[in-house]
Amino acid sequence: MSAYMKPLPELSGLHGEFYGFCRSGELRFQKCDSCESWRHVPRELCAECGSWDWSWHASSGRGKIFSWTVIDRALHPDFADDVPYAAVIVEMDEGVRLLSQVVDIEPERLEIDLPVEVVFDPVTDEVTLPRFRRAQI
Amino acid sequence: MSTGACIVGIGETEYCRKPGSGLSQLGLQLKAALHAIADAGITPAEVDGIMPFPNLGRAEEFAANLGCTNLRFASTIHMGGAAPAASLGAAAAAVEAGLAHYVLLPAGWNGYSGSRARQTIAEDVSSIPGGAIARDFYMPHGFTAPPQWYAVMARRHMHEYGTTAEQLGSIAVAMRTHAQRNPRAVMHGRPLTLEDYLASPMLADPYRVFDCCLETDGAAAVVVTTAERARDLRCDPVRILASACGQPYPADEITNRKDIFQTGLTIAAPEAFGRAGVTPADVDFAMIYDCFTFELLQQLEEVGFCPRGEGGAFVEEGRINLGGSLPVNTHGGLLSEAHVLGMGHIVEAVKQLRRECGDRQVVDSEVGVVTGWGDFGDGSIAILAR
């Protein structure tokens, strides 16, 4: 397997915990134990109610495209061979949104509100990125 | 209540792409600073406050090179391209509080010949808005640079309000048309039609190449002091009626905003108008930070020049053109004059209010607005008057 040359997340702290779940095939987000608000990206405490108490909860893995851009000219050298590629914002059923890529949708077929579901992309031995595909009916 | 501070000096270098400025980043800014100090009719030694643009130099090195022997006020507003208009407010407060007599605001870079704005190198993630969030949640997916960050907002606006490519294009064309009346503009002599715009290659859909600001070498600077001191200086002072800044929420993450169109300006603009004692209807022109076409449109809406969702029609009707009801960026802006990090917008507003703009002069201009946009949507606004 050739070396993976693109930017990787650092696997420390709460970000590392998020990616640890991805590596075991789970998409989890923080949920406040007090007011039950879901949140992403990881935060130390709940900005809605102020509670420090939270837990990682499994996401349904399902959501819809909130917005997207097709990148035709890479502005980072490591993505030069990937163009055109789409960066998408997915709004999960839980309400949180995350930035990702889609794996099986041609750029010209992207549309807002398109239903998608998570798939896991083990880009290195240590890092698995959550990606999205068209929701399977 | 409006401030009693004024802009009393403006300065610029030449703006260029090839072959580059031939000066260092600091040298460029010093050149613009000296022009601004001379325009004010003071000596460098009288400058006792300096507000450098974020990450583009230290107040101490400006002072040491210029001979500012009594540097008392040194501060930077960390808001990217929103820094210059926000700094006007801080500088006004500083001179009114007596923290300094003359505050210098420099900005400039070798945006073309130096390290290019367009390239985001992974090792330099500390300078990216969002820091570790961008590193860990955006960059692995190739979401690495400003046109991409903002394209998702533009796309959403098109979806919710029906904003069109032609409307974004009309902004690019208006800026280019204005630049034809500005010999200093990099795009002077190079007009653009809507057909040219629509034929230009996509960069980050819906952004085409012509939706994106220029990358240029150049610097600009202004000097701020009190109205009382301004009376004794050589130029007509331009009053800073108010300046305010703000941040979107959350400021460090784009995707999870409840209202993705709310920027720092949404909060800052009504505050500034309230303090200035004027309304958007009183404004004769606006210099809107035009890093990309949609950001200009979005700021028109968030400032309150038109209701949200109506920015597309506003620009398409030619309201922002010279001769329209609200001429915007009469110098050509970041899109067609040069990318001077927003300081060029302040300089042009001052020229308009001094009525030095020649055949691009907005007739009888009394009140103008300058905005700034930075990072993931930080916003600033300054309301200026003769």
Coordinates of C-alpha atoms in Angstrom, one line a residue:
Chain A
M1 CA 0.0 0.0 0.0
S2 CA 1.5 3.3 -1.0
A3 CA 1.9 6.0 1.6
Y4 CA -1.1 8.2 2.2
M5 CA 0.1 11.8 1.7
K6 CA -2.9 13.9 2.5
P7 CA -3.5 15.9 5.8
L8 CA -4.6 13.7 8.7
P9 CA -6.3 14.6 12.0
E10 CA -4.2 14.6 15.1
L11 CA -5.5 11.7 17.3
S12 CA -5.3 13.4 20.7
G13 CA -7.9 14.7 23.1
L14 CA -11.6 14.8 22.2
H15 CA -10.8 14.9 18.4
G16 CA -8.8 11.7 18.9
E17 CA -11.7 10.0 20.7
F18 CA -14.0 10.9 17.8
Y19 CA -11.7 9.3 15.3
G20 CA -11.1 6.3 17.6
F21 CA -14.8 5.5 17.2
C22 CA -14.6 6.0 13.4
R23 CA -11.7 3.4 13.4
S24 CA -14.0 0.9 15.0
G25 CA -16.8 1.6 12.5
E26 CA -18.9 3.9 14.7
L27 CA -20.0 7.5 14.1
R28 CA -20.5 9.0 17.5
F29 CA -21.1 12.6 18.6
Q30 CA -21.1 14.2 22.0
K31 CA -24.5 14.6 23.6
C32 CA -25.2 16.7 26.7
D33 CA -26.3 14.5 29.7
S34 CA -28.3 17.4 31.1
C35 CA -30.2 19.1 28.2
E36 CA -29.6 16.2 25.7
S37 CA -28.3 18.5 23.0
W38 CA -26.1 16.8 20.4
R39 CA -22.9 18.6 19.4
H40 CA -20.1 18.6 16.9
V41 CA -17.3 19.5 16.7
P42 CA -16.2 18.2 20.2
R43 CA -16.4 20.8 22.9
E44 CA -15.5 20.7 26.6
L45 CA -18.9 21.8 27.9
C46 CA -22.4 22.4 26.6
A47 CA -22.9 25.8 25.2
E48 CA -26.6 25.4 25.4
C49 CA -27.0 24.7 29.1
G50 CA -23.5 25.0 30.6
S51 CA -23.3 21.4 31.7
W52 CA -19.9 19.7 31.9
D53 CA -21.6 16.3 31.7
W54 CA -21.7 14.6 28.4
S55 CA -21.4 11.2 26.7
W56 CA -20.5 9.9 23.3
H57 CA -23.7 8.7 21.6
A58 CA -24.0 6.6 18.4
S59 CA -25.4 8.5 15.4
S60 CA -27.9 6.9 13.1
G61 CA -25.3 7.5 10.4
R62 CA -28.0 9.0 8.2
G63 CA -28.4 12.6 7.1
K64 CA -28.8 14.8 4.1
I65 CA -26.6 17.2 2.2
F66 CA -26.8 20.7 3.7
S67 CA -24.4 22.4 1.3
W68 CA -21.5 21.5 -0.9
T69 CA -18.8 22.8 -3.2
V70 CA -17.1 21.0 -6.1
I71 CA -13.4 21.8 -6.1
D72 CA -12.0 22.1 -9.6
R73 CA -8.7 23.6 -8.7
A74 CA -6.9 22.2 -5.6
L75 CA -5.7 24.9 -3.2
H76 CA -3.6 22.4 -1.3
P77 CA -0.9 20.5 -3.1
D78 CA -1.9 17.1 -1.7
F79 CA -5.3 17.2 -3.3
A80 CA -4.0 18.2 -6.8
D81 CA -4.6 14.7 -8.2
D82 CA -8.2 14.5 -6.8
V83 CA -9.9 17.3 -8.8
P84 CA -12.7 17.6 -9.3
Y85 CA -13.8 16.5 -5.8
A86 CA -16.7 17.6 -3.7
A87 CA -16.6 18.8 -0.1
V88 CA -20.0 18.4 1.5
I89 CA -21.7 19.5 4.7
V90 CA -23.9 16.7 5.9
E91 CA -26.7 17.5 8.3
M92 CA -27.2 14.4 10.4
D93 CA -30.6 13.2 11.6
E94 CA -29.5 14.2 15.1
G95 CA -29.1 17.8 13.9
V96 CA -25.4 18.2 14.0
R97 CA -23.5 18.9 10.8
L98 CA -20.1 17.7 9.7
L99 CA -17.8 18.4 6.8
S100 CA -16.9 15.4 4.7
Q101 CA -16.6 14.0 1.2
V102 CA -19.0 11.8 -0.8
V103 CA -17.8 8.5 -2.2
D104 CA -20.3 7.5 -4.8
I105 CA -22.0 10.6 -6.1
E106 CA -20.8 12.4 -9.2
P107 CA -20.3 16.1 -8.6
E108 CA -23.0 17.0 -11.1
R109 CA -25.5 14.9 -9.3
L110 CA -25.0 16.6 -5.9
E111 CA -28.0 18.4 -4.6
I112 CA -29.1 20.0 -1.3
D113 CA -31.2 17.6 0.8
L114 CA -30.0 14.5 -0.9
P115 CA -30.2 11.7 1.6
V116 CA -26.8 10.2 2.5
E117 CA -25.4 7.7 5.0
V118 CA -22.0 7.3 6.6
V119 CA -19.3 4.9 5.3
F120 CA -15.9 4.5 6.9
D121 CA -12.7 5.1 4.9
P122 CA -9.6 3.6 6.6
V123 CA -7.0 5.9 4.9
T124 CA -4.2 4.7 7.1
D125 CA -3.7 2.0 9.8
E126 CA -4.4 4.6 12.4
V127 CA -6.9 7.0 10.8
T128 CA -10.4 6.2 9.5
L129 CA -12.3 9.1 8.0
P130 CA -16.1 9.2 7.9
R131 CA -17.4 9.7 4.4
F132 CA -20.9 9.6 2.9
R133 CA -22.7 7.7 0.1
R134 CA -26.1 8.0 -1.3
A135 CA -28.6 6.5 1.3
Q136 CA -29.5 2.9 0.5
I137 CA -33.2 2.6 0.4
Chain B
M1 CA -22.7 58.8 20.3
S2 CA -20.2 59.2 17.4
T3 CA -16.4 59.2 18.0
G4 CA -14.5 62.4 17.8
A5 CA -11.6 60.8 16.0
C6 CA -10.6 61.3 12.4
I7 CA -8.5 59.8 9.6
V8 CA -6.0 62.5 8.7
G9 CA -3.6 60.7 6.4
I10 CA -3.7 58.0 3.8
G11 CA -0.9 56.3 1.9
E12 CA -0.4 53.6 -0.7
T13 CA 2.3 51.8 -2.6
E14 CA 1.9 50.9 -6.2
Y15 CA -0.2 47.7 -6.7
C16 CA 1.2 45.0 -8.9
R17 CA 1.5 41.4 -9.8
K18 CA 4.4 40.6 -12.1
P19 CA 7.2 41.1 -11.5
G20 CA 6.5 41.8 -7.9
S21 CA 7.1 44.7 -5.6
G22 CA 10.8 44.2 -5.2
L23 CA 10.4 45.1 -1.5
S24 CA 10.0 43.0 1.6
Q25 CA 6.7 42.7 3.3
L26 CA 7.8 45.1 5.9
G27 CA 9.4 47.4 3.4
L28 CA 6.2 47.7 1.4
Q29 CA 4.2 48.6 4.5
L30 CA 6.8 51.1 5.6
K31 CA 6.6 52.8 2.3
A32 CA 2.8 53.1 2.5
A33 CA 3.1 54.3 6.1
L34 CA 5.5 57.1 5.2
H35 CA 3.1 58.2 2.5
A36 CA 0.3 58.3 5.1
I37 CA 2.4 60.2 7.6
A38 CA 3.5 62.7 5.0
D39 CA -0.1 63.1 3.9
A40 CA -1.1 63.9 7.5
G41 CA 1.6 66.5 7.6
I42 CA 3.2 65.1 10.7
T43 CA 6.6 63.5 11.4
P44 CA 7.2 59.8 12.0
A45 CA 8.4 60.7 15.5
E46 CA 4.9 62.0 16.3
V47 CA 3.4 58.6 15.6
D48 CA 3.0 57.0 19.0
G49 CA 0.5 54.2 18.3
I50 CA 0.7 51.4 15.7
M51 CA -1.8 48.7 14.9
P52 CA -0.3 46.1 12.6
F53 CA -2.4 43.8 10.6
P54 CA -2.6 40.3 12.1
N55 CA 0.6 38.2 11.3
L56 CA 2.1 40.8 9.0
G57 CA 4.5 42.5 11.3
R58 CA 5.2 43.7 14.8
A59 CA 4.6 47.2 16.0
E60 CA 8.2 47.3 17.4
E61 CA 9.7 46.8 14.0
F62 CA 7.5 49.4 12.4
A63 CA 8.5 51.9 15.1
A64 CA 12.2 51.1 14.9
N65 CA 12.3 51.5 11.1
L66 CA 10.2 54.7 11.0
G67 CA 11.7 56.4 14.0
C68 CA 8.7 56.4 16.2
T69 CA 10.6 57.0 19.4
N70 CA 7.6 57.1 21.8
L71 CA 5.5 54.1 20.9
R72 CA 2.9 54.0 23.6
F73 CA 0.0 52.1 22.0
A74 CA 0.6 48.8 20.1
S75 CA -2.3 46.5 19.4
T76 CA -3.6 44.1 16.8
I77 CA -7.2 43.1 16.2
H78 CA -7.1 39.4 15.3
M79 CA -9.9 39.3 12.7
G80 CA -8.1 38.7 9.4
G81 CA -9.5 41.0 6.7
A82 CA -12.0 42.5 9.2
A83 CA -9.0 43.9 11.1
P84 CA -8.5 47.3 9.4
A85 CA -12.1 48.6 9.7
A86 CA -12.2 47.2 13.3
S87 CA -8.9 48.8 14.1
L88 CA -10.3 52.2 13.2
G89 CA -12.6 51.9 16.2
A90 CA -9.8 50.8 18.5
A91 CA -7.6 53.6 17.2
A92 CA -10.4 56.1 17.7
A93 CA -10.8 55.0 21.3
A94 CA -7.1 55.1 21.9
V95 CA -6.6 58.7 20.7
E96 CA -9.8 59.9 22.5
A97 CA -8.6 58.2 25.7
G98 CA -5.2 59.8 25.3
L99 CA -3.4 56.5 25.0
A100 CA -1.8 57.9 21.9
H101 CA -1.9 61.0 19.8
Y102 CA -1.4 59.6 16.3
V103 CA -2.2 55.9 15.5
L104 CA -0.8 54.3 12.4
L105 CA -2.7 51.4 10.7
P106 CA -0.5 49.7 8.1
A107 CA -1.4 46.6 6.0
G108 CA 0.3 45.1 3.0
W109 CA 2.0 42.0 1.6
N110 CA 3.6 40.4 -1.4
G111 CA 0.4 38.5 -2.1
Y112 CA 1.5 37.8 -5.6
S113 CA 5.3 37.4 -5.5
G114 CA 5.6 36.1 -1.9
S115 CA 3.9 33.2 -0.3
R116 CA 0.6 33.0 -2.1
A117 CA -2.7 33.4 -0.4
R118 CA -4.1 30.5 -2.3
Q119 CA -1.8 27.8 -1.0
T120 CA -2.6 26.4 2.3
I121 CA 0.3 24.2 3.4
A122 CA -0.4 21.6 6.1
E123 CA 2.5 22.6 8.3
D124 CA 1.2 26.1 8.6
V125 CA -2.2 25.1 10.1
S126 CA -1.7 27.4 13.2
S127 CA -2.4 30.4 11.0
I128 CA -5.7 29.0 9.6
P129 CA -9.0 30.1 11.2
G130 CA -10.3 27.4 13.4
G131 CA -6.9 26.0 14.1
A132 CA -7.1 22.4 15.3
I133 CA -10.8 22.2 14.2
A134 CA -9.8 23.0 10.6
R135 CA -6.8 20.6 10.9
D136 CA -8.8 17.7 12.2
F137 CA -12.2 18.1 10.6
Y138 CA -11.8 20.1 7.4
M139 CA -8.4 19.6 5.9
P140 CA -8.5 15.7 5.8
H141 CA -11.4 16.2 3.4
G142 CA -9.7 18.7 1.2
F143 CA -11.7 21.6 2.6
T144 CA -8.6 23.8 2.9
A145 CA -8.9 27.3 1.6
P146 CA -11.1 30.4 1.8
P147 CA -13.0 30.1 -1.5
Q148 CA -14.0 26.6 -0.5
W149 CA -15.1 27.6 3.0
Y150 CA -17.3 30.4 1.6
A151 CA -18.5 28.5 -1.4
V152 CA -20.7 26.4 0.8
M153 CA -22.4 29.5 2.2
A154 CA -22.9 30.9 -1.4
R155 CA -24.4 27.5 -2.4
R156 CA -26.8 27.6 0.5
H157 CA -27.8 31.1 -0.3
M158 CA -28.5 30.1 -3.9
H159 CA -30.7 27.3 -2.7
E160 CA -32.7 29.3 -0.1
Y161 CA -33.1 32.6 -2.0
G162 CA -32.6 31.7 -5.7
T163 CA -29.4 33.8 -6.0
T164 CA -27.9 33.1 -9.5
A165 CA -24.5 32.9 -11.1
E166 CA -25.5 35.9 -13.2
Q167 CA -26.1 37.9 -10.1
L168 CA -22.7 37.0 -8.7
G169 CA -21.2 37.8 -12.0
S170 CA -22.8 41.2 -12.0
I171 CA -20.7 42.0 -8.9
A172 CA -17.5 40.9 -10.7
V173 CA -18.4 43.0 -13.7
A174 CA -19.2 46.1 -11.5
M175 CA -15.9 45.9 -9.7
R176 CA -14.0 45.5 -13.0
T177 CA -16.0 48.4 -14.5
H178 CA -15.1 50.6 -11.5
A179 CA -11.4 49.7 -11.9
Q180 CA -11.4 51.1 -15.4
R181 CA -11.7 54.6 -13.8
N182 CA -8.8 53.8 -11.4
P183 CA -5.4 54.0 -13.0
R184 CA -3.9 52.4 -9.9
A185 CA -6.0 49.3 -10.3
V186 CA -4.2 46.1 -11.4
M187 CA -7.2 45.4 -13.7
H188 CA -7.2 49.0 -15.2
G189 CA -7.4 48.6 -19.0
R190 CA -8.8 45.0 -18.7
P191 CA -12.6 45.2 -18.8
L192 CA -14.8 42.2 -18.1
T193 CA -18.2 41.2 -19.5
L194 CA -20.8 38.9 -18.0
E195 CA -20.0 36.6 -20.8
D196 CA -16.3 36.5 -19.9
Y197 CA -17.4 35.8 -16.3
L198 CA -19.7 33.0 -17.2
A199 CA -17.0 31.4 -19.4
S200 CA -14.3 31.6 -16.7
P201 CA -13.3 28.2 -15.2
M202 CA -14.8 27.0 -11.9
L203 CA -12.5 27.1 -8.9
A204 CA -14.8 26.0 -6.1
D205 CA -18.3 25.7 -7.5
P206 CA -20.2 28.1 -7.4
Y207 CA -17.1 30.2 -7.4
R208 CA -15.4 30.8 -10.8
V209 CA -12.0 32.4 -11.1
F210 CA -13.6 35.8 -11.5
D211 CA -15.5 35.4 -8.3
C212 CA -12.2 35.5 -6.4
C213 CA -10.1 38.4 -5.3
L214 CA -6.8 39.2 -6.9
E215 CA -3.5 38.2 -5.4
T216 CA -1.2 41.3 -5.6
D217 CA 1.8 43.0 -4.0
G218 CA 1.0 46.3 -2.3
A219 CA 0.4 48.1 0.9
A220 CA -1.7 50.9 2.3
A221 CA -1.9 52.8 5.6
V222 CA -3.9 55.4 7.4
V223 CA -3.3 57.7 10.4
V224 CA -5.9 58.4 13.0
T225 CA -6.0 61.2 15.5
T226 CA -8.5 63.4 17.4
A227 CA -10.7 66.0 15.8
E228 CA -8.9 68.6 17.8
R229 CA -5.5 67.7 16.5
A230 CA -6.9 67.2 13.0
R231 CA -7.8 70.9 12.8
D232 CA -4.2 71.9 12.6
L233 CA -3.2 69.4 9.9
R234 CA -3.0 69.8 6.2
C235 CA -5.8 67.6 4.9
D236 CA -9.5 67.7 5.4
P237 CA -10.1 65.2 8.2
V238 CA -12.5 62.4 7.6
R239 CA -14.6 61.7 10.7
I240 CA -14.9 58.2 12.1
L241 CA -18.5 58.3 13.2
A242 CA -18.5 54.8 14.5
S243 CA -16.7 51.5 14.1
A244 CA -17.9 48.1 15.4
C245 CA -16.9 44.5 14.9
G246 CA -18.3 41.1 15.7
Q247 CA -18.0 37.4 15.1
P248 CA -20.4 34.7 13.8
Y249 CA -21.3 32.0 16.3
P250 CA -19.4 29.8 16.6
A251 CA -16.6 31.8 15.1
D252 CA -14.2 28.8 14.9
E253 CA -16.4 26.4 13.0
I254 CA -18.5 27.0 9.9
T255 CA -20.8 24.1 9.5
N256 CA -22.7 24.0 12.8
R257 CA -24.1 27.6 12.8
K258 CA -27.8 27.7 13.4
D259 CA -27.9 30.6 11.0
I260 CA -25.2 30.1 8.4
F261 CA -25.6 33.6 6.9
Q262 CA -25.1 35.4 10.2
T263 CA -21.7 37.0 10.3
G264 CA -20.0 39.3 12.6
L265 CA -21.5 42.2 10.7
T266 CA -25.0 41.1 11.5
I267 CA -24.5 42.3 15.0
A268 CA -21.9 45.0 14.4
A269 CA -23.7 46.9 11.7
P270 CA -26.8 48.0 13.7
E271 CA -24.6 48.8 16.7
A272 CA -22.4 51.0 14.5
F273 CA -25.3 52.8 12.9
G274 CA -26.9 53.4 16.3
R275 CA -23.7 55.0 17.6
A276 CA -23.1 57.0 14.4
G277 CA -26.7 58.4 14.5
V278 CA -27.2 57.5 10.8
T279 CA -29.1 54.8 9.0
P280 CA -28.2 52.7 5.9
A281 CA -30.4 55.1 3.9
D282 CA -28.1 58.0 4.7
V283 CA -25.1 56.3 3.2
D284 CA -23.7 57.6 -0.1
F285 CA -21.3 54.8 -0.9
A286 CA -20.0 51.6 0.6
M287 CA -16.6 49.9 0.4
I288 CA -17.5 46.3 1.0
Y289 CA -14.8 43.7 1.7
D290 CA -15.0 41.7 -1.6
C291 CA -12.8 38.7 -1.0
F292 CA -15.3 36.8 -3.2
T293 CA -18.4 38.0 -5.0
F294 CA -20.9 36.3 -2.7
E295 CA -19.3 37.8 0.4
L296 CA -20.0 41.2 -1.0
L297 CA -23.6 40.3 -1.6
Q298 CA -24.0 38.8 1.8
Q299 CA -22.5 41.8 3.6
L300 CA -24.9 44.1 1.7
E301 CA -27.7 42.1 3.3
E302 CA -26.2 41.8 6.7
V303 CA -25.4 45.5 6.9
G304 CA -29.0 46.2 6.1
F305 CA -28.6 47.9 2.7
C306 CA -31.3 45.4 1.5
P307 CA -33.2 42.6 3.2
R308 CA -31.7 39.2 3.4
G309 CA -32.4 37.2 0.3
E310 CA -32.7 40.3 -1.9
G311 CA -28.9 40.9 -2.4
G312 CA -29.0 39.2 -5.8
A313 CA -31.7 41.5 -7.2
F314 CA -29.9 44.5 -5.6
V315 CA -26.7 43.9 -7.4
E316 CA -28.3 42.8 -10.7
E317 CA -30.3 46.1 -10.8
G318 CA -27.0 48.0 -10.8
R319 CA -27.5 49.6 -7.5
I320 CA -23.9 49.0 -6.6
N321 CA -22.5 50.6 -9.8
L322 CA -21.2 54.1 -10.0
G323 CA -24.3 56.1 -10.6
G324 CA -26.4 53.6 -8.8
S325 CA -28.1 54.2 -5.4
L326 CA -25.2 52.8 -3.5
P327 CA -21.9 52.8 -5.4
V328 CA -19.7 50.0 -4.0
N329 CA -15.9 49.8 -4.2
T330 CA -15.4 52.6 -6.6
H331 CA -11.7 51.7 -6.7
G332 CA -12.4 48.2 -8.0
G333 CA -12.0 46.4 -4.6
L334 CA -10.1 43.3 -3.9
L335 CA -11.6 41.8 -7.1
S336 CA -10.2 44.4 -9.5
E337 CA -7.9 47.0 -7.8
A338 CA -5.7 45.0 -5.5
H339 CA -5.8 42.8 -2.4
V340 CA -4.6 45.1 0.3
L341 CA -6.3 43.3 3.1
G342 CA -9.1 45.8 3.4
M343 CA -6.9 48.9 4.0
G344 CA -7.5 49.9 0.4
H345 CA -11.2 50.1 1.1
I346 CA -10.6 52.6 3.9
V347 CA -8.2 54.6 1.7
E348 CA -10.8 54.8 -1.1
A349 CA -13.5 55.9 1.3
V350 CA -11.3 58.7 2.6
K351 CA -10.6 59.8 -1.0
Q352 CA -14.3 59.8 -1.8
L353 CA -15.1 61.9 1.3
R354 CA -12.2 64.3 0.5
R355 CA -13.7 64.3 -3.0
E356 CA -10.4 63.4 -4.6
C357 CA -11.7 60.6 -6.8
G358 CA -11.8 62.4 -10.2
D359 CA -14.1 60.7 -12.7
R360 CA -15.1 58.0 -10.2
Q361 CA -16.2 60.6 -7.6
V362 CA -19.5 59.9 -6.0
V363 CA -21.2 63.3 -6.3
D364 CA -21.8 65.2 -3.0
S365 CA -20.7 62.3 -0.9
E366 CA -21.1 63.0 2.8
V367 CA -21.3 59.6 4.5
G368 CA -19.6 56.3 3.6
V369 CA -19.4 52.8 5.0
V370 CA -16.4 50.5 5.0
T371 CA -16.7 46.8 6.0
G372 CA -14.3 44.1 6.7
W373 CA -14.6 40.3 6.5
G374 CA -12.1 37.8 7.9
D375 CA -11.5 34.3 8.9
F376 CA -14.7 32.3 9.0
G377 CA -17.0 35.3 8.9
D378 CA -15.7 37.8 11.4
G379 CA -17.1 41.2 10.4
S380 CA -16.3 44.9 11.0
I381 CA -17.8 48.2 9.9
A382 CA -16.7 51.8 10.0
I383 CA -19.0 54.7 9.3
L384 CA -17.1 57.7 8.0
A385 CA -18.2 61.2 7.2
R386 CA -16.8 64.5 5.9

